[in-house]
PDB file of C-alpha atoms and ligand atoms in Angstrom:
ATOM      1  CA  MET A  88       2.302  22.901 -13.867  1.00  0.00           C
ATOM      2  CA  SER A  89      -1.311  23.836 -14.699  1.00  0.00           C
ATOM      3  CA  LEU A  90      -2.223  24.229 -18.336  1.00  0.00           C
ATOM      4  CA  LYS A  91      -4.749  26.994 -17.500  1.00  0.00           C
ATOM      5  CA  GLY A  92      -4.360  30.047 -19.791  1.00  0.00           C
ATOM      6  CA  ARG A  93      -2.163  28.287 -22.301  1.00  0.00           C
ATOM      7  CA  SER A  94      -2.855  28.779 -25.824  1.00  0.00           C
ATOM      8  CA  VAL A  95      -2.836  25.705 -28.284  1.00  0.00           C
ATOM      9  CA  VAL A  96      -1.466  27.019 -31.617  1.00  0.00           C
ATOM     10  CA  ASP A  97       1.501  24.551 -32.153  1.00  0.00           C
ATOM     11  CA  LEU A  98       2.065  21.292 -30.471  1.00  0.00           C
ATOM     12  CA  SER A  99       5.655  21.696 -30.270  1.00  0.00           C
ATOM     13  CA  ASP A 100       5.091  24.368 -27.599  1.00  0.00           C
ATOM     14  CA  PHE A 101       4.190  21.528 -25.278  1.00  0.00           C
ATOM     15  CA  GLN A 102       5.969  18.740 -23.459  1.00  0.00           C
ATOM     16  CA  ARG A 103       5.054  15.045 -23.445  1.00  0.00           C
ATOM     17  CA  HIS A 104       3.564  15.184 -19.929  1.00  0.00           C
ATOM     18  CA  GLU A 105       1.409  18.200 -20.974  1.00  0.00           C
ATOM     19  CA  LEU A 106       0.020  16.520 -24.147  1.00  0.00           C
ATOM     20  CA  ARG A 107      -0.519  13.494 -21.917  1.00  0.00           C
ATOM     21  CA  GLN A 108      -2.746  15.605 -19.716  1.00  0.00           C
ATOM     22  CA  PHE A 109      -4.769  16.754 -22.724  1.00  0.00           C
ATOM     23  CA  LEU A 110      -5.077  13.278 -23.853  1.00  0.00           C
ATOM     24  CA  ASP A 111      -5.974  11.785 -20.559  1.00  0.00           C
ATOM     25  CA  THR A 112      -8.606  14.468 -19.895  1.00  0.00           C
ATOM     26  CA  GLY A 113     -10.147  13.747 -23.323  1.00  0.00           C
ATOM     27  CA  HIS A 114     -10.490  10.005 -22.620  1.00  0.00           C
ATOM     28  CA  ASP A 115     -12.002  10.851 -19.315  1.00  0.00           C
ATOM     29  CA  LEU A 116     -14.515  13.232 -20.667  1.00  0.00           C
ATOM     30  CA  LYS A 117     -15.369  10.708 -23.375  1.00  0.00           C
ATOM     31  CA  ARG A 118     -16.036   7.929 -20.852  1.00  0.00           C
ATOM     32  CA  LYS A 119     -18.268  10.535 -18.788  1.00  0.00           C
ATOM     33  CA  GLN A 120     -20.277  11.509 -21.831  1.00  0.00           C
ATOM     34  CA  LYS A 121     -20.813   7.810 -22.890  1.00  0.00           C
ATOM     35  CA  ARG A 122     -21.977   7.065 -19.356  1.00  0.00           C
ATOM     36  CA  GLY A 123     -24.376  10.042 -19.252  1.00  0.00           C
ATOM     37  CA  GLU A 124     -22.347  11.591 -16.269  1.00  0.00           C
ATOM     38  CA  PRO A 125     -22.468  15.300 -16.010  1.00  0.00           C
ATOM     39  CA  HIS A 126     -19.276  17.293 -16.826  1.00  0.00           C
ATOM     40  CA  GLU A 127     -20.247  20.814 -17.038  1.00  0.00           C
ATOM     41  CA  VAL A 128     -16.821  22.038 -16.084  1.00  0.00           C
ATOM     42  CA  LEU A 129     -17.239  25.239 -18.201  1.00  0.00           C
ATOM     43  CA  LYS A 130     -20.670  26.423 -17.192  1.00  0.00           C
ATOM     44  CA  GLY A 131     -21.190  30.050 -18.009  1.00  0.00           C
ATOM     45  CA  LYS A 132     -18.106  30.143 -20.340  1.00  0.00           C
ATOM     46  CA  SER A 133     -18.071  31.442 -23.865  1.00  0.00           C
ATOM     47  CA  LEU A 134     -15.990  30.176 -26.895  1.00  0.00           C
ATOM     48  CA  ALA A 135     -15.695  32.528 -29.812  1.00  0.00           C
ATOM     49  CA  MET A 136     -15.017  30.707 -32.999  1.00  0.00           C
ATOM     50  CA  ILE A 137     -13.523  32.406 -35.970  1.00  0.00           C
ATOM     51  CA  PHE A 138     -13.749  30.870 -39.403  1.00  0.00           C
ATOM     52  CA  MET A 139     -11.765  32.235 -42.307  1.00  0.00           C
ATOM     53  CA  LYS A 140     -12.405  29.083 -44.347  1.00  0.00           C
ATOM     54  CA  SER A 141     -14.885  26.154 -44.469  1.00  0.00           C
ATOM     55  CA  SER A 142     -15.362  23.503 -41.856  1.00  0.00           C
ATOM     56  CA  THR A 143     -17.677  20.656 -41.020  1.00  0.00           C
ATOM     57  CA  ARG A 144     -16.036  18.895 -38.067  1.00  0.00           C
ATOM     58  CA  THR A 145     -14.166  21.593 -36.465  1.00  0.00           C
ATOM     59  CA  ARG A 146     -17.183  23.909 -36.292  1.00  0.00           C
ATOM     60  CA  VAL A 147     -19.592  21.161 -34.958  1.00  0.00           C
ATOM     61  CA  SER A 148     -17.248  19.440 -32.522  1.00  0.00           C
ATOM     62  CA  PHE A 149     -16.147  22.625 -30.936  1.00  0.00           C
ATOM     63  CA  GLU A 150     -19.748  24.073 -30.574  1.00  0.00           C
ATOM     64  CA  VAL A 151     -21.242  20.794 -29.425  1.00  0.00           C
ATOM     65  CA  GLY A 152     -18.105  20.226 -27.089  1.00  0.00           C
ATOM     66  CA  MET A 153     -18.632  23.575 -25.443  1.00  0.00           C
ATOM     67  CA  THR A 154     -22.492  22.989 -24.920  1.00  0.00           C
ATOM     68  CA  GLN A 155     -21.691  19.536 -23.376  1.00  0.00           C
ATOM     69  CA  LEU A 156     -19.133  21.260 -21.018  1.00  0.00           C
ATOM     70  CA  GLY A 157     -22.043  23.753 -19.863  1.00  0.00           C
ATOM     71  CA  GLY A 158     -20.714  26.746 -21.885  1.00  0.00           C
ATOM     72  CA  HIS A 159     -21.688  28.490 -25.061  1.00  0.00           C
ATOM     73  CA  ALA A 160     -20.040  28.892 -28.527  1.00  0.00           C
ATOM     74  CA  LEU A 161     -20.333  31.706 -31.080  1.00  0.00           C
ATOM     75  CA  TYR A 162     -19.871  31.088 -34.778  1.00  0.00           C
ATOM     76  CA  LEU A 163     -18.096  34.101 -36.277  1.00  0.00           C
ATOM     77  CA  GLU A 164     -17.702  33.948 -39.984  1.00  0.00           C
ATOM     78  CA  THR A 165     -15.096  36.513 -41.285  1.00  0.00           C
ATOM     79  CA  GLY A 166     -17.491  38.092 -43.729  1.00  0.00           C
ATOM     80  CA  GLY A 167     -19.911  38.673 -41.151  1.00  0.00           C
ATOM     81  CA  THR A 168     -17.556  40.478 -38.652  1.00  0.00           C
ATOM     82  CA  GLN A 169     -15.496  43.521 -39.014  1.00  0.00           C
ATOM     83  CA  LEU A 170     -12.359  41.390 -39.736  1.00  0.00           C
ATOM     84  CA  GLY A 171     -13.934  41.119 -43.301  1.00  0.00           C
ATOM     85  CA  ARG A 172     -13.775  45.064 -43.460  1.00  0.00           C
ATOM     86  CA  GLY A 173     -10.283  45.444 -42.204  1.00  0.00           C
ATOM     87  CA  GLU A 174     -10.324  45.445 -38.519  1.00  0.00           C
ATOM     88  CA  THR A 175      -7.000  44.060 -37.486  1.00  0.00           C
ATOM     89  CA  ILE A 176      -6.377  40.676 -35.961  1.00  0.00           C
ATOM     90  CA  GLY A 177      -4.890  42.264 -32.914  1.00  0.00           C
ATOM     91  CA  ASP A 178      -7.859  44.608 -32.260  1.00  0.00           C
ATOM     92  CA  THR A 179     -10.146  41.875 -32.759  1.00  0.00           C
ATOM     93  CA  ALA A 180      -8.312  39.514 -30.433  1.00  0.00           C
ATOM     94  CA  GLN A 181      -8.448  42.308 -27.680  1.00  0.00           C
ATOM     95  CA  VAL A 182     -12.188  42.986 -28.095  1.00  0.00           C
ATOM     96  CA  LEU A 183     -13.162  39.183 -28.120  1.00  0.00           C
ATOM     97  CA  SER A 184     -11.021  38.679 -24.981  1.00  0.00           C
ATOM     98  CA  ARG A 185     -13.305  41.290 -23.224  1.00  0.00           C
ATOM     99  CA  TYR A 186     -16.470  39.028 -23.855  1.00  0.00           C
ATOM    100  CA  CYS A 187     -15.232  35.409 -24.153  1.00  0.00           C
ATOM    101  CA  ASP A 188     -13.112  33.077 -22.217  1.00  0.00           C
ATOM    102  CA  VAL A 189     -11.477  31.372 -25.086  1.00  0.00           C
ATOM    103  CA  ILE A 190     -10.989  31.939 -28.779  1.00  0.00           C
ATOM    104  CA  MET A 191     -10.686  29.249 -31.528  1.00  0.00           C
ATOM    105  CA  ALA A 192      -9.787  30.206 -35.075  1.00  0.00           C
ATOM    106  CA  ARG A 193      -9.406  28.633 -38.420  1.00  0.00           C
ATOM    107  CA  VAL A 194      -7.100  30.873 -40.589  1.00  0.00           C
ATOM    108  CA  PHE A 195      -5.197  30.747 -43.862  1.00  0.00           C
ATOM    109  CA  GLY A 196      -1.743  32.169 -42.948  1.00  0.00           C
ATOM    110  CA  HIS A 197      -0.337  30.940 -39.687  1.00  0.00           C
ATOM    111  CA  ASP A 198       0.447  34.466 -38.675  1.00  0.00           C
ATOM    112  CA  ASP A 199      -3.030  35.242 -38.215  1.00  0.00           C
ATOM    113  CA  ILE A 200      -3.182  32.631 -35.407  1.00  0.00           C
ATOM    114  CA  THR A 201       0.028  33.792 -33.545  1.00  0.00           C
ATOM    115  CA  GLY A 202      -1.278  37.240 -33.952  1.00  0.00           C
ATOM    116  CA  LEU A 203      -4.608  36.349 -32.276  1.00  0.00           C
ATOM    117  CA  ALA A 204      -2.631  34.531 -29.511  1.00  0.00           C
ATOM    118  CA  LYS A 205      -0.298  37.426 -29.205  1.00  0.00           C
ATOM    119  CA  TYR A 206      -3.020  40.163 -28.663  1.00  0.00           C
ATOM    120  CA  ALA A 207      -5.740  37.987 -26.838  1.00  0.00           C
ATOM    121  CA  THR A 208      -5.700  37.999 -23.171  1.00  0.00           C
ATOM    122  CA  VAL A 209      -7.586  34.732 -23.165  1.00  0.00           C
ATOM    123  CA  PRO A 210      -6.294  31.277 -24.423  1.00  0.00           C
ATOM    124  CA  VAL A 211      -6.406  30.780 -28.363  1.00  0.00           C
ATOM    125  CA  ILE A 212      -6.835  27.432 -30.141  1.00  0.00           C
ATOM    126  CA  ASN A 213      -5.707  26.868 -33.661  1.00  0.00           C
ATOM    127  CA  GLY A 214      -8.549  25.197 -35.343  1.00  0.00           C
ATOM    128  CA  LEU A 215      -6.281  24.899 -38.609  1.00  0.00           C
ATOM    129  CA  SER A 216      -3.916  27.231 -40.230  1.00  0.00           C
ATOM    130  CA  ASP A 217      -2.090  26.613 -43.702  1.00  0.00           C
ATOM    131  CA  LEU A 218       0.980  25.367 -41.439  1.00  0.00           C
ATOM    132  CA  LEU A 219      -0.682  23.372 -38.649  1.00  0.00           C
ATOM    133  CA  HIS A 220      -3.690  21.470 -37.402  1.00  0.00           C
ATOM    134  CA  PRO A 221      -2.870  20.666 -33.760  1.00  0.00           C
ATOM    135  CA  CYS A 222      -6.381  19.714 -32.537  1.00  0.00           C
ATOM    136  CA  GLN A 223      -6.792  17.123 -35.434  1.00  0.00           C
ATOM    137  CA  ILE A 224      -3.553  15.310 -34.192  1.00  0.00           C
ATOM    138  CA  MET A 225      -4.813  15.243 -30.564  1.00  0.00           C
ATOM    139  CA  ALA A 226      -8.030  13.489 -31.671  1.00  0.00           C
ATOM    140  CA  ASP A 227      -5.915  11.207 -33.862  1.00  0.00           C
ATOM    141  CA  MET A 228      -3.561  10.326 -30.900  1.00  0.00           C
ATOM    142  CA  MET A 229      -6.701   9.405 -28.730  1.00  0.00           C
ATOM    143  CA  THR A 230      -7.878   7.211 -31.583  1.00  0.00           C
ATOM    144  CA  ILE A 231      -4.495   5.417 -32.074  1.00  0.00           C
ATOM    145  CA  GLU A 232      -4.348   4.851 -28.185  1.00  0.00           C
ATOM    146  CA  GLU A 233      -7.841   3.292 -28.459  1.00  0.00           C
ATOM    147  CA  HIS A 234      -7.145   0.925 -31.395  1.00  0.00           C
ATOM    148  CA  ARG A 235      -3.467   0.036 -30.585  1.00  0.00           C
ATOM    149  CA  GLY A 236      -3.298   0.471 -26.787  1.00  0.00           C
ATOM    150  CA  GLY A 237      -0.644   3.196 -26.784  1.00  0.00           C
ATOM    151  CA  LEU A 238       1.651   5.472 -28.672  1.00  0.00           C
ATOM    152  CA  GLU A 239       5.229   4.872 -27.747  1.00  0.00           C
ATOM    153  CA  GLY A 240       7.098   2.817 -30.359  1.00  0.00           C
ATOM    154  CA  GLN A 241       4.199   2.608 -32.790  1.00  0.00           C
ATOM    155  CA  LYS A 242       5.115   3.602 -36.385  1.00  0.00           C
ATOM    156  CA  ILE A 243       2.861   6.071 -38.137  1.00  0.00           C
ATOM    157  CA  VAL A 244       3.411   6.671 -41.800  1.00  0.00           C
ATOM    158  CA  TYR A 245       1.813   9.717 -43.404  1.00  0.00           C
ATOM    159  CA  VAL A 246       1.630   9.359 -47.281  1.00  0.00           C
ATOM    160  CA  GLY A 247       0.778  12.034 -49.659  1.00  0.00           C
ATOM    161  CA  ASP A 248       1.145  15.853 -49.747  1.00  0.00           C
ATOM    162  CA  SER A 249       3.158  17.344 -46.911  1.00  0.00           C
ATOM    163  CA  ASN A 250       0.852  19.698 -45.404  1.00  0.00           C
ATOM    164  CA  ASN A 251      -0.702  21.226 -42.057  1.00  0.00           C
ATOM    165  CA  VAL A 252      -1.794  17.665 -40.994  1.00  0.00           C
ATOM    166  CA  SER A 253       1.484  16.002 -41.602  1.00  0.00           C
ATOM    167  CA  ASN A 254       3.344  18.968 -40.028  1.00  0.00           C
ATOM    168  CA  SER A 255       1.307  18.487 -36.768  1.00  0.00           C
ATOM    169  CA  ILE A 256       1.769  14.616 -36.892  1.00  0.00           C
ATOM    170  CA  MET A 257       5.687  15.298 -37.181  1.00  0.00           C
ATOM    171  CA  GLN A 258       5.351  17.361 -33.877  1.00  0.00           C
ATOM    172  CA  GLY A 259       2.681  15.657 -31.699  1.00  0.00           C
ATOM    173  CA  CYS A 260       3.349  12.077 -32.650  1.00  0.00           C
ATOM    174  CA  THR A 261       7.104  12.605 -32.165  1.00  0.00           C
ATOM    175  CA  ILE A 262       6.677  14.313 -28.730  1.00  0.00           C
ATOM    176  CA  MET A 263       4.566  11.224 -27.712  1.00  0.00           C
ATOM    177  CA  GLY A 264       7.239   8.858 -28.576  1.00  0.00           C
ATOM    178  CA  MET A 265       6.026   7.430 -32.054  1.00  0.00           C
ATOM    179  CA  ASP A 266       8.188   6.700 -34.808  1.00  0.00           C
ATOM    180  CA  VAL A 267       7.294   9.004 -37.798  1.00  0.00           C
ATOM    181  CA  THR A 268       7.733   8.376 -41.516  1.00  0.00           C
ATOM    182  CA  ILE A 269       6.669  10.823 -44.191  1.00  0.00           C
ATOM    183  CA  GLY A 270       6.148   9.391 -47.615  1.00  0.00           C
ATOM    184  CA  SER A 271       5.820  12.063 -50.026  1.00  0.00           C
ATOM    185  CA  PRO A 272       7.075  12.556 -53.627  1.00  0.00           C
ATOM    186  CA  LYS A 273       9.903  15.050 -54.441  1.00  0.00           C
ATOM    187  CA  GLY A 274       8.594  18.532 -54.441  1.00  0.00           C
ATOM    188  CA  TYR A 275       5.916  17.806 -51.825  1.00  0.00           C
ATOM    189  CA  THR A 276       8.047  16.735 -48.867  1.00  0.00           C
ATOM    190  CA  PRO A 277       7.922  18.738 -45.513  1.00  0.00           C
ATOM    191  CA  ILE A 278       9.264  22.388 -45.474  1.00  0.00           C
ATOM    192  CA  GLU A 279      12.679  22.902 -43.862  1.00  0.00           C
ATOM    193  CA  SER A 280      11.521  24.906 -40.770  1.00  0.00           C
ATOM    194  CA  ILE A 281       9.064  22.100 -39.786  1.00  0.00           C
ATOM    195  CA  MET A 282      11.779  19.295 -40.636  1.00  0.00           C
ATOM    196  CA  LYS A 283      14.209  21.087 -38.450  1.00  0.00           C
ATOM    197  CA  LYS A 284      11.943  21.353 -35.401  1.00  0.00           C
ATOM    198  CA  ALA A 285      10.640  17.954 -35.799  1.00  0.00           C
ATOM    199  CA  ASP A 286      14.308  16.617 -36.032  1.00  0.00           C
ATOM    200  CA  ALA A 287      15.145  18.247 -32.775  1.00  0.00           C
ATOM    201  CA  LEU A 288      11.901  16.897 -31.040  1.00  0.00           C
ATOM    202  CA  SER A 289      12.706  13.324 -32.441  1.00  0.00           C
ATOM    203  CA  LYS A 290      16.439  13.474 -30.973  1.00  0.00           C
ATOM    204  CA  ARG A 291      15.025  14.824 -27.662  1.00  0.00           C
ATOM    205  CA  TYR A 292      12.383  12.064 -27.491  1.00  0.00           C
ATOM    206  CA  GLY A 293      14.484   9.259 -28.859  1.00  0.00           C
ATOM    207  CA  THR A 294      12.257   8.501 -31.731  1.00  0.00           C
ATOM    208  CA  THR A 295      12.736   8.043 -35.518  1.00  0.00           C
ATOM    209  CA  LEU A 296      11.783  10.561 -38.060  1.00  0.00           C
ATOM    210  CA  GLU A 297      12.323  10.023 -41.760  1.00  0.00           C
ATOM    211  CA  VAL A 298      11.295  11.310 -45.089  1.00  0.00           C
ATOM    212  CA  VAL A 299      10.937   8.560 -47.906  1.00  0.00           C
ATOM    213  CA  THR A 300       9.976   9.384 -51.591  1.00  0.00           C
ATOM    214  CA  ASP A 301       8.756   5.783 -52.281  1.00  0.00           C
ATOM    215  CA  PRO A 302       5.308   5.005 -51.026  1.00  0.00           C
ATOM    216  CA  HIS A 303       5.738   1.196 -50.824  1.00  0.00           C
ATOM    217  CA  GLU A 304       9.064   1.654 -48.885  1.00  0.00           C
ATOM    218  CA  ALA A 305       7.529   4.132 -46.550  1.00  0.00           C
ATOM    219  CA  VAL A 306       4.593   1.929 -45.413  1.00  0.00           C
ATOM    220  CA  LYS A 307       6.971  -1.144 -44.567  1.00  0.00           C
ATOM    221  CA  GLY A 308       6.104  -2.283 -40.923  1.00  0.00           C
ATOM    222  CA  ALA A 309       3.704   0.555 -40.350  1.00  0.00           C
ATOM    223  CA  ASP A 310       1.127   0.325 -37.317  1.00  0.00           C
ATOM    224  CA  VAL A 311      -0.808   3.357 -38.838  1.00  0.00           C
ATOM    225  CA  ILE A 312      -1.108   4.760 -42.344  1.00  0.00           C
ATOM    226  CA  TYR A 313      -2.429   8.229 -42.545  1.00  0.00           C
ATOM    227  CA  THR A 314      -3.467  10.301 -45.634  1.00  0.00           C
ATOM    228  CA  ASP A 315      -5.054  13.675 -46.321  1.00  0.00           C
ATOM    229  CA  THR A 316      -6.263  15.420 -49.496  1.00  0.00           C
ATOM    230  CA  PHE A 317      -3.892  16.320 -52.486  1.00  0.00           C
ATOM    231  CA  PHE A 318      -5.068  19.998 -52.418  1.00  0.00           C
ATOM    232  CA  SER A 319      -5.510  21.726 -49.111  1.00  0.00           C
ATOM    233  CA  MET A 320      -8.136  24.572 -48.743  1.00  0.00           C
ATOM    234  CA  GLY A 321      -6.767  27.611 -50.590  1.00  0.00           C
ATOM    235  CA  GLN A 322      -4.612  25.499 -53.061  1.00  0.00           C
ATOM    236  CA  GLU A 323      -5.176  25.439 -56.800  1.00  0.00           C
ATOM    237  CA  ARG A 324      -5.718  21.940 -58.309  1.00  0.00           C
ATOM    238  CA  SER A 325      -3.029  21.039 -60.737  1.00  0.00           C
ATOM    239  CA  LYS A 326      -2.638  17.984 -62.970  1.00  0.00           C
ATOM    240  CA  GLU A 327       1.202  18.092 -62.157  1.00  0.00           C
ATOM    241  CA  LYS A 328       0.637  17.686 -58.329  1.00  0.00           C
ATOM    242  CA  GLU A 329      -2.129  15.091 -58.859  1.00  0.00           C
ATOM    243  CA  ASN A 330       0.186  12.985 -61.143  1.00  0.00           C
ATOM    244  CA  ALA A 331       2.977  13.238 -58.619  1.00  0.00           C
ATOM    245  CA  LEU A 332       0.677  12.028 -55.713  1.00  0.00           C
ATOM    246  CA  MET A 333      -1.333   9.402 -57.401  1.00  0.00           C
ATOM    247  CA  PRO A 334       1.221   6.791 -56.726  1.00  0.00           C
ATOM    248  CA  PHE A 335       0.738   7.629 -53.101  1.00  0.00           C
ATOM    249  CA  GLN A 336      -2.819   6.713 -53.009  1.00  0.00           C
ATOM    250  CA  VAL A 337      -3.971   4.654 -50.055  1.00  0.00           C
ATOM    251  CA  ASN A 338      -5.318   1.460 -51.609  1.00  0.00           C
ATOM    252  CA  LYS A 339      -5.407  -2.196 -50.973  1.00  0.00           C
ATOM    253  CA  THR A 340      -2.027  -2.915 -52.481  1.00  0.00           C
ATOM    254  CA  LEU A 341      -0.320  -0.200 -50.443  1.00  0.00           C
ATOM    255  CA  ILE A 342      -1.757  -1.256 -47.077  1.00  0.00           C
ATOM    256  CA  GLY A 343      -0.798  -4.852 -47.886  1.00  0.00           C
ATOM    257  CA  LYS A 344       2.736  -3.640 -47.501  1.00  0.00           C
ATOM    258  CA  ALA A 345       2.169  -2.623 -43.811  1.00  0.00           C
ATOM    259  CA  LYS A 346       1.504  -4.725 -40.808  1.00  0.00           C
ATOM    260  CA  SER A 347      -1.404  -6.974 -41.149  1.00  0.00           C
ATOM    261  CA  ASP A 348      -3.316  -5.186 -38.450  1.00  0.00           C
ATOM    262  CA  VAL A 349      -2.476  -1.667 -39.726  1.00  0.00           C
ATOM    263  CA  ILE A 350      -5.038   1.001 -39.008  1.00  0.00           C
ATOM    264  CA  VAL A 351      -5.747   3.611 -41.865  1.00  0.00           C
ATOM    265  CA  MET A 352      -6.498   7.257 -40.763  1.00  0.00           C
ATOM    266  CA  HIS A 353      -7.575  10.374 -42.579  1.00  0.00           C
ATOM    267  CA  CYS A 354      -8.603  13.790 -41.048  1.00  0.00           C
ATOM    268  CA  LEU A 355     -11.546  14.139 -43.536  1.00  0.00           C
ATOM    269  CA  PRO A 356     -13.025  15.453 -45.806  1.00  0.00           C
ATOM    270  CA  ALA A 357     -11.885  12.598 -47.969  1.00  0.00           C
ATOM    271  CA  HIS A 358     -11.637  12.686 -51.767  1.00  0.00           C
ATOM    272  CA  ARG A 359     -12.589   9.136 -52.455  1.00  0.00           C
ATOM    273  CA  GLU A 360     -10.635   7.332 -55.264  1.00  0.00           C
ATOM    274  CA  GLU A 361      -8.009  10.166 -55.077  1.00  0.00           C
ATOM    275  CA  GLU A 362      -5.946  10.072 -51.919  1.00  0.00           C
ATOM    276  CA  LEU A 363      -7.592   6.816 -50.804  1.00  0.00           C
ATOM    277  CA  THR A 364     -10.013   4.226 -52.135  1.00  0.00           C
ATOM    278  CA  SER A 365     -13.520   3.877 -50.908  1.00  0.00           C
ATOM    279  CA  GLU A 366     -12.618   0.012 -50.612  1.00  0.00           C
ATOM    280  CA  VAL A 367     -10.009   1.002 -47.920  1.00  0.00           C
ATOM    281  CA  MET A 368     -11.984   3.829 -46.289  1.00  0.00           C
ATOM    282  CA  ASP A 369     -15.027   1.612 -45.882  1.00  0.00           C
ATOM    283  CA  GLY A 370     -12.961  -1.385 -45.106  1.00  0.00           C
ATOM    284  CA  PRO A 371     -11.903  -3.209 -41.851  1.00  0.00           C
ATOM    285  CA  HIS A 372      -8.559  -1.208 -41.245  1.00  0.00           C
ATOM    286  CA  SER A 373     -10.228   2.200 -41.442  1.00  0.00           C
ATOM    287  CA  VAL A 374     -10.762   4.196 -38.243  1.00  0.00           C
ATOM    288  CA  VAL A 375     -11.555   7.542 -40.046  1.00  0.00           C
ATOM    289  CA  PHE A 376     -14.986   8.034 -38.317  1.00  0.00           C
ATOM    290  CA  ASP A 377     -13.517   7.361 -34.853  1.00  0.00           C
ATOM    291  CA  GLN A 378     -11.057  10.108 -35.554  1.00  0.00           C
ATOM    292  CA  ALA A 379     -13.885  12.426 -36.419  1.00  0.00           C
ATOM    293  CA  GLU A 380     -15.750  11.662 -33.312  1.00  0.00           C
ATOM    294  CA  ASN A 381     -12.549  11.987 -31.154  1.00  0.00           C
ATOM    295  CA  ARG A 382     -12.347  15.677 -32.409  1.00  0.00           C
ATOM    296  CA  LEU A 383     -15.222  16.255 -29.890  1.00  0.00           C
ATOM    297  CA  HIS A 384     -13.412  14.468 -26.827  1.00  0.00           C
ATOM    298  CA  ALA A 385     -10.150  15.758 -27.572  1.00  0.00           C
ATOM    299  CA  GLN A 386     -11.044  19.390 -27.849  1.00  0.00           C
ATOM    300  CA  LYS A 387     -13.254  19.132 -24.648  1.00  0.00           C
ATOM    301  CA  GLY A 388     -10.204  17.941 -22.941  1.00  0.00           C
ATOM    302  CA  ILE A 389      -8.050  20.809 -24.184  1.00  0.00           C
ATOM    303  CA  MET A 390     -10.866  23.408 -23.386  1.00  0.00           C
ATOM    304  CA  ALA A 391     -11.393  21.967 -19.929  1.00  0.00           C
ATOM    305  CA  LEU A 392      -7.774  22.352 -19.001  1.00  0.00           C
ATOM    306  CA  ILE A 393      -6.816  25.782 -20.544  1.00  0.00           C
ATOM    307  CA  VAL A 394     -10.029  27.702 -19.778  1.00  0.00           C
TER     308      VAL A 394
HETATM  309  N1   CP B 160     -10.626  17.607 -40.196  1.00  0.00           N
HETATM  310  C1   CP B 160     -11.160  18.738 -40.168  1.00  0.00           C
HETATM  311  O1   CP B 160     -10.666  19.768 -39.491  1.00  0.00           O
HETATM  312  O2   CP B 160     -12.493  18.762 -40.774  1.00  0.00           O
HETATM  313  P1   CP B 160     -13.249  20.251 -41.087  1.00  0.00           P
HETATM  314  O3   CP B 160     -12.530  20.762 -42.223  1.00  0.00           O
HETATM  315  O4   CP B 160     -14.596  19.635 -41.515  1.00  0.00           O
HETATM  316  O5   CP B 160     -13.410  20.978 -39.819  1.00  0.00           O
HETATM  317  N1  NVA B 161      -5.076  19.745 -45.184  1.00  0.00           N
HETATM  318  C1  NVA B 161      -6.499  20.020 -45.201  1.00  0.00           C
HETATM  319  C2  NVA B 161      -7.144  19.512 -44.011  1.00  0.00           C
HETATM  320  C3  NVA B 161      -8.515  19.853 -43.983  1.00  0.00           C
HETATM  321  C4  NVA B 161      -9.168  19.332 -42.491  1.00  0.00           C
HETATM  322  C5  NVA B 161      -6.689  21.445 -45.519  1.00  0.00           C
HETATM  323  O1  NVA B 161      -5.956  22.305 -45.017  1.00  0.00           O
HETATM  324  O2  NVA B 161      -7.547  21.708 -46.412  1.00  0.00           O
END
């Protein structure tokens, strides 16, 4: 079935063969771009990009990606639109759908992105909500395929605060046949609704999914170690949380417990010497800048198929 018209809000809305189509298209468009082959498959199309919070990678990769596909992207910061003065998400979705061919939004509450998708008559892409970050994980899976030759049977261990990134890892990586371990301290483990959904996916796709509260135990046998900030956008810093998460820092000792050829991932922005050390981030195991680059290619793959 064609993916045309589908919104990408939550990876658990998709089946393995559908995510495979996105990934393959991303790899294909990446090859074309590297070879300088034209691939303006979205000529004349417009992407509306709504940002309710900060971004470097998401903004630039979507905007440049749309340009490379032959289309045009509009940057809409909430404060500069009527959303900032109380126009509803539903009305905004309907209006933008009259002008644009696809909408991408970065929001706080996940309800805002599901609301956009409900009222828009064009596809909606989740550019990060408090709950999920699907485009990030599509780029990450492209990166894992490039560095490890495939996804099925690979063990990915996310260590740190359970958040939007780890939630999407639990969905996307499980659907694609990876074994997922979340290493988080008590009080910062995945929320129940995400755990339930991911458990069902893991049974369906015959993978393992576990939550471990000891970081050294968690990374045993890891092919991939992944981490993210202790404090996501919108969260208050607290000493209590920092103290709970510091033992989960990705440093040389921790990666020494994984496979010798483990790759280390981070969605960025990183807080050096907090969730991971510079020694590891700039070291031979790190693929963090390949991940950042693949945001461009993965999202081009998504847009090329849904628009
Ligand atoms: N990883 C990511 O989404 O980065 P930005 O916040 O810079 O968009
Ligand atoms: N978990 C982080 C990801 C940033 C890309 C946040 O939500 O701030």
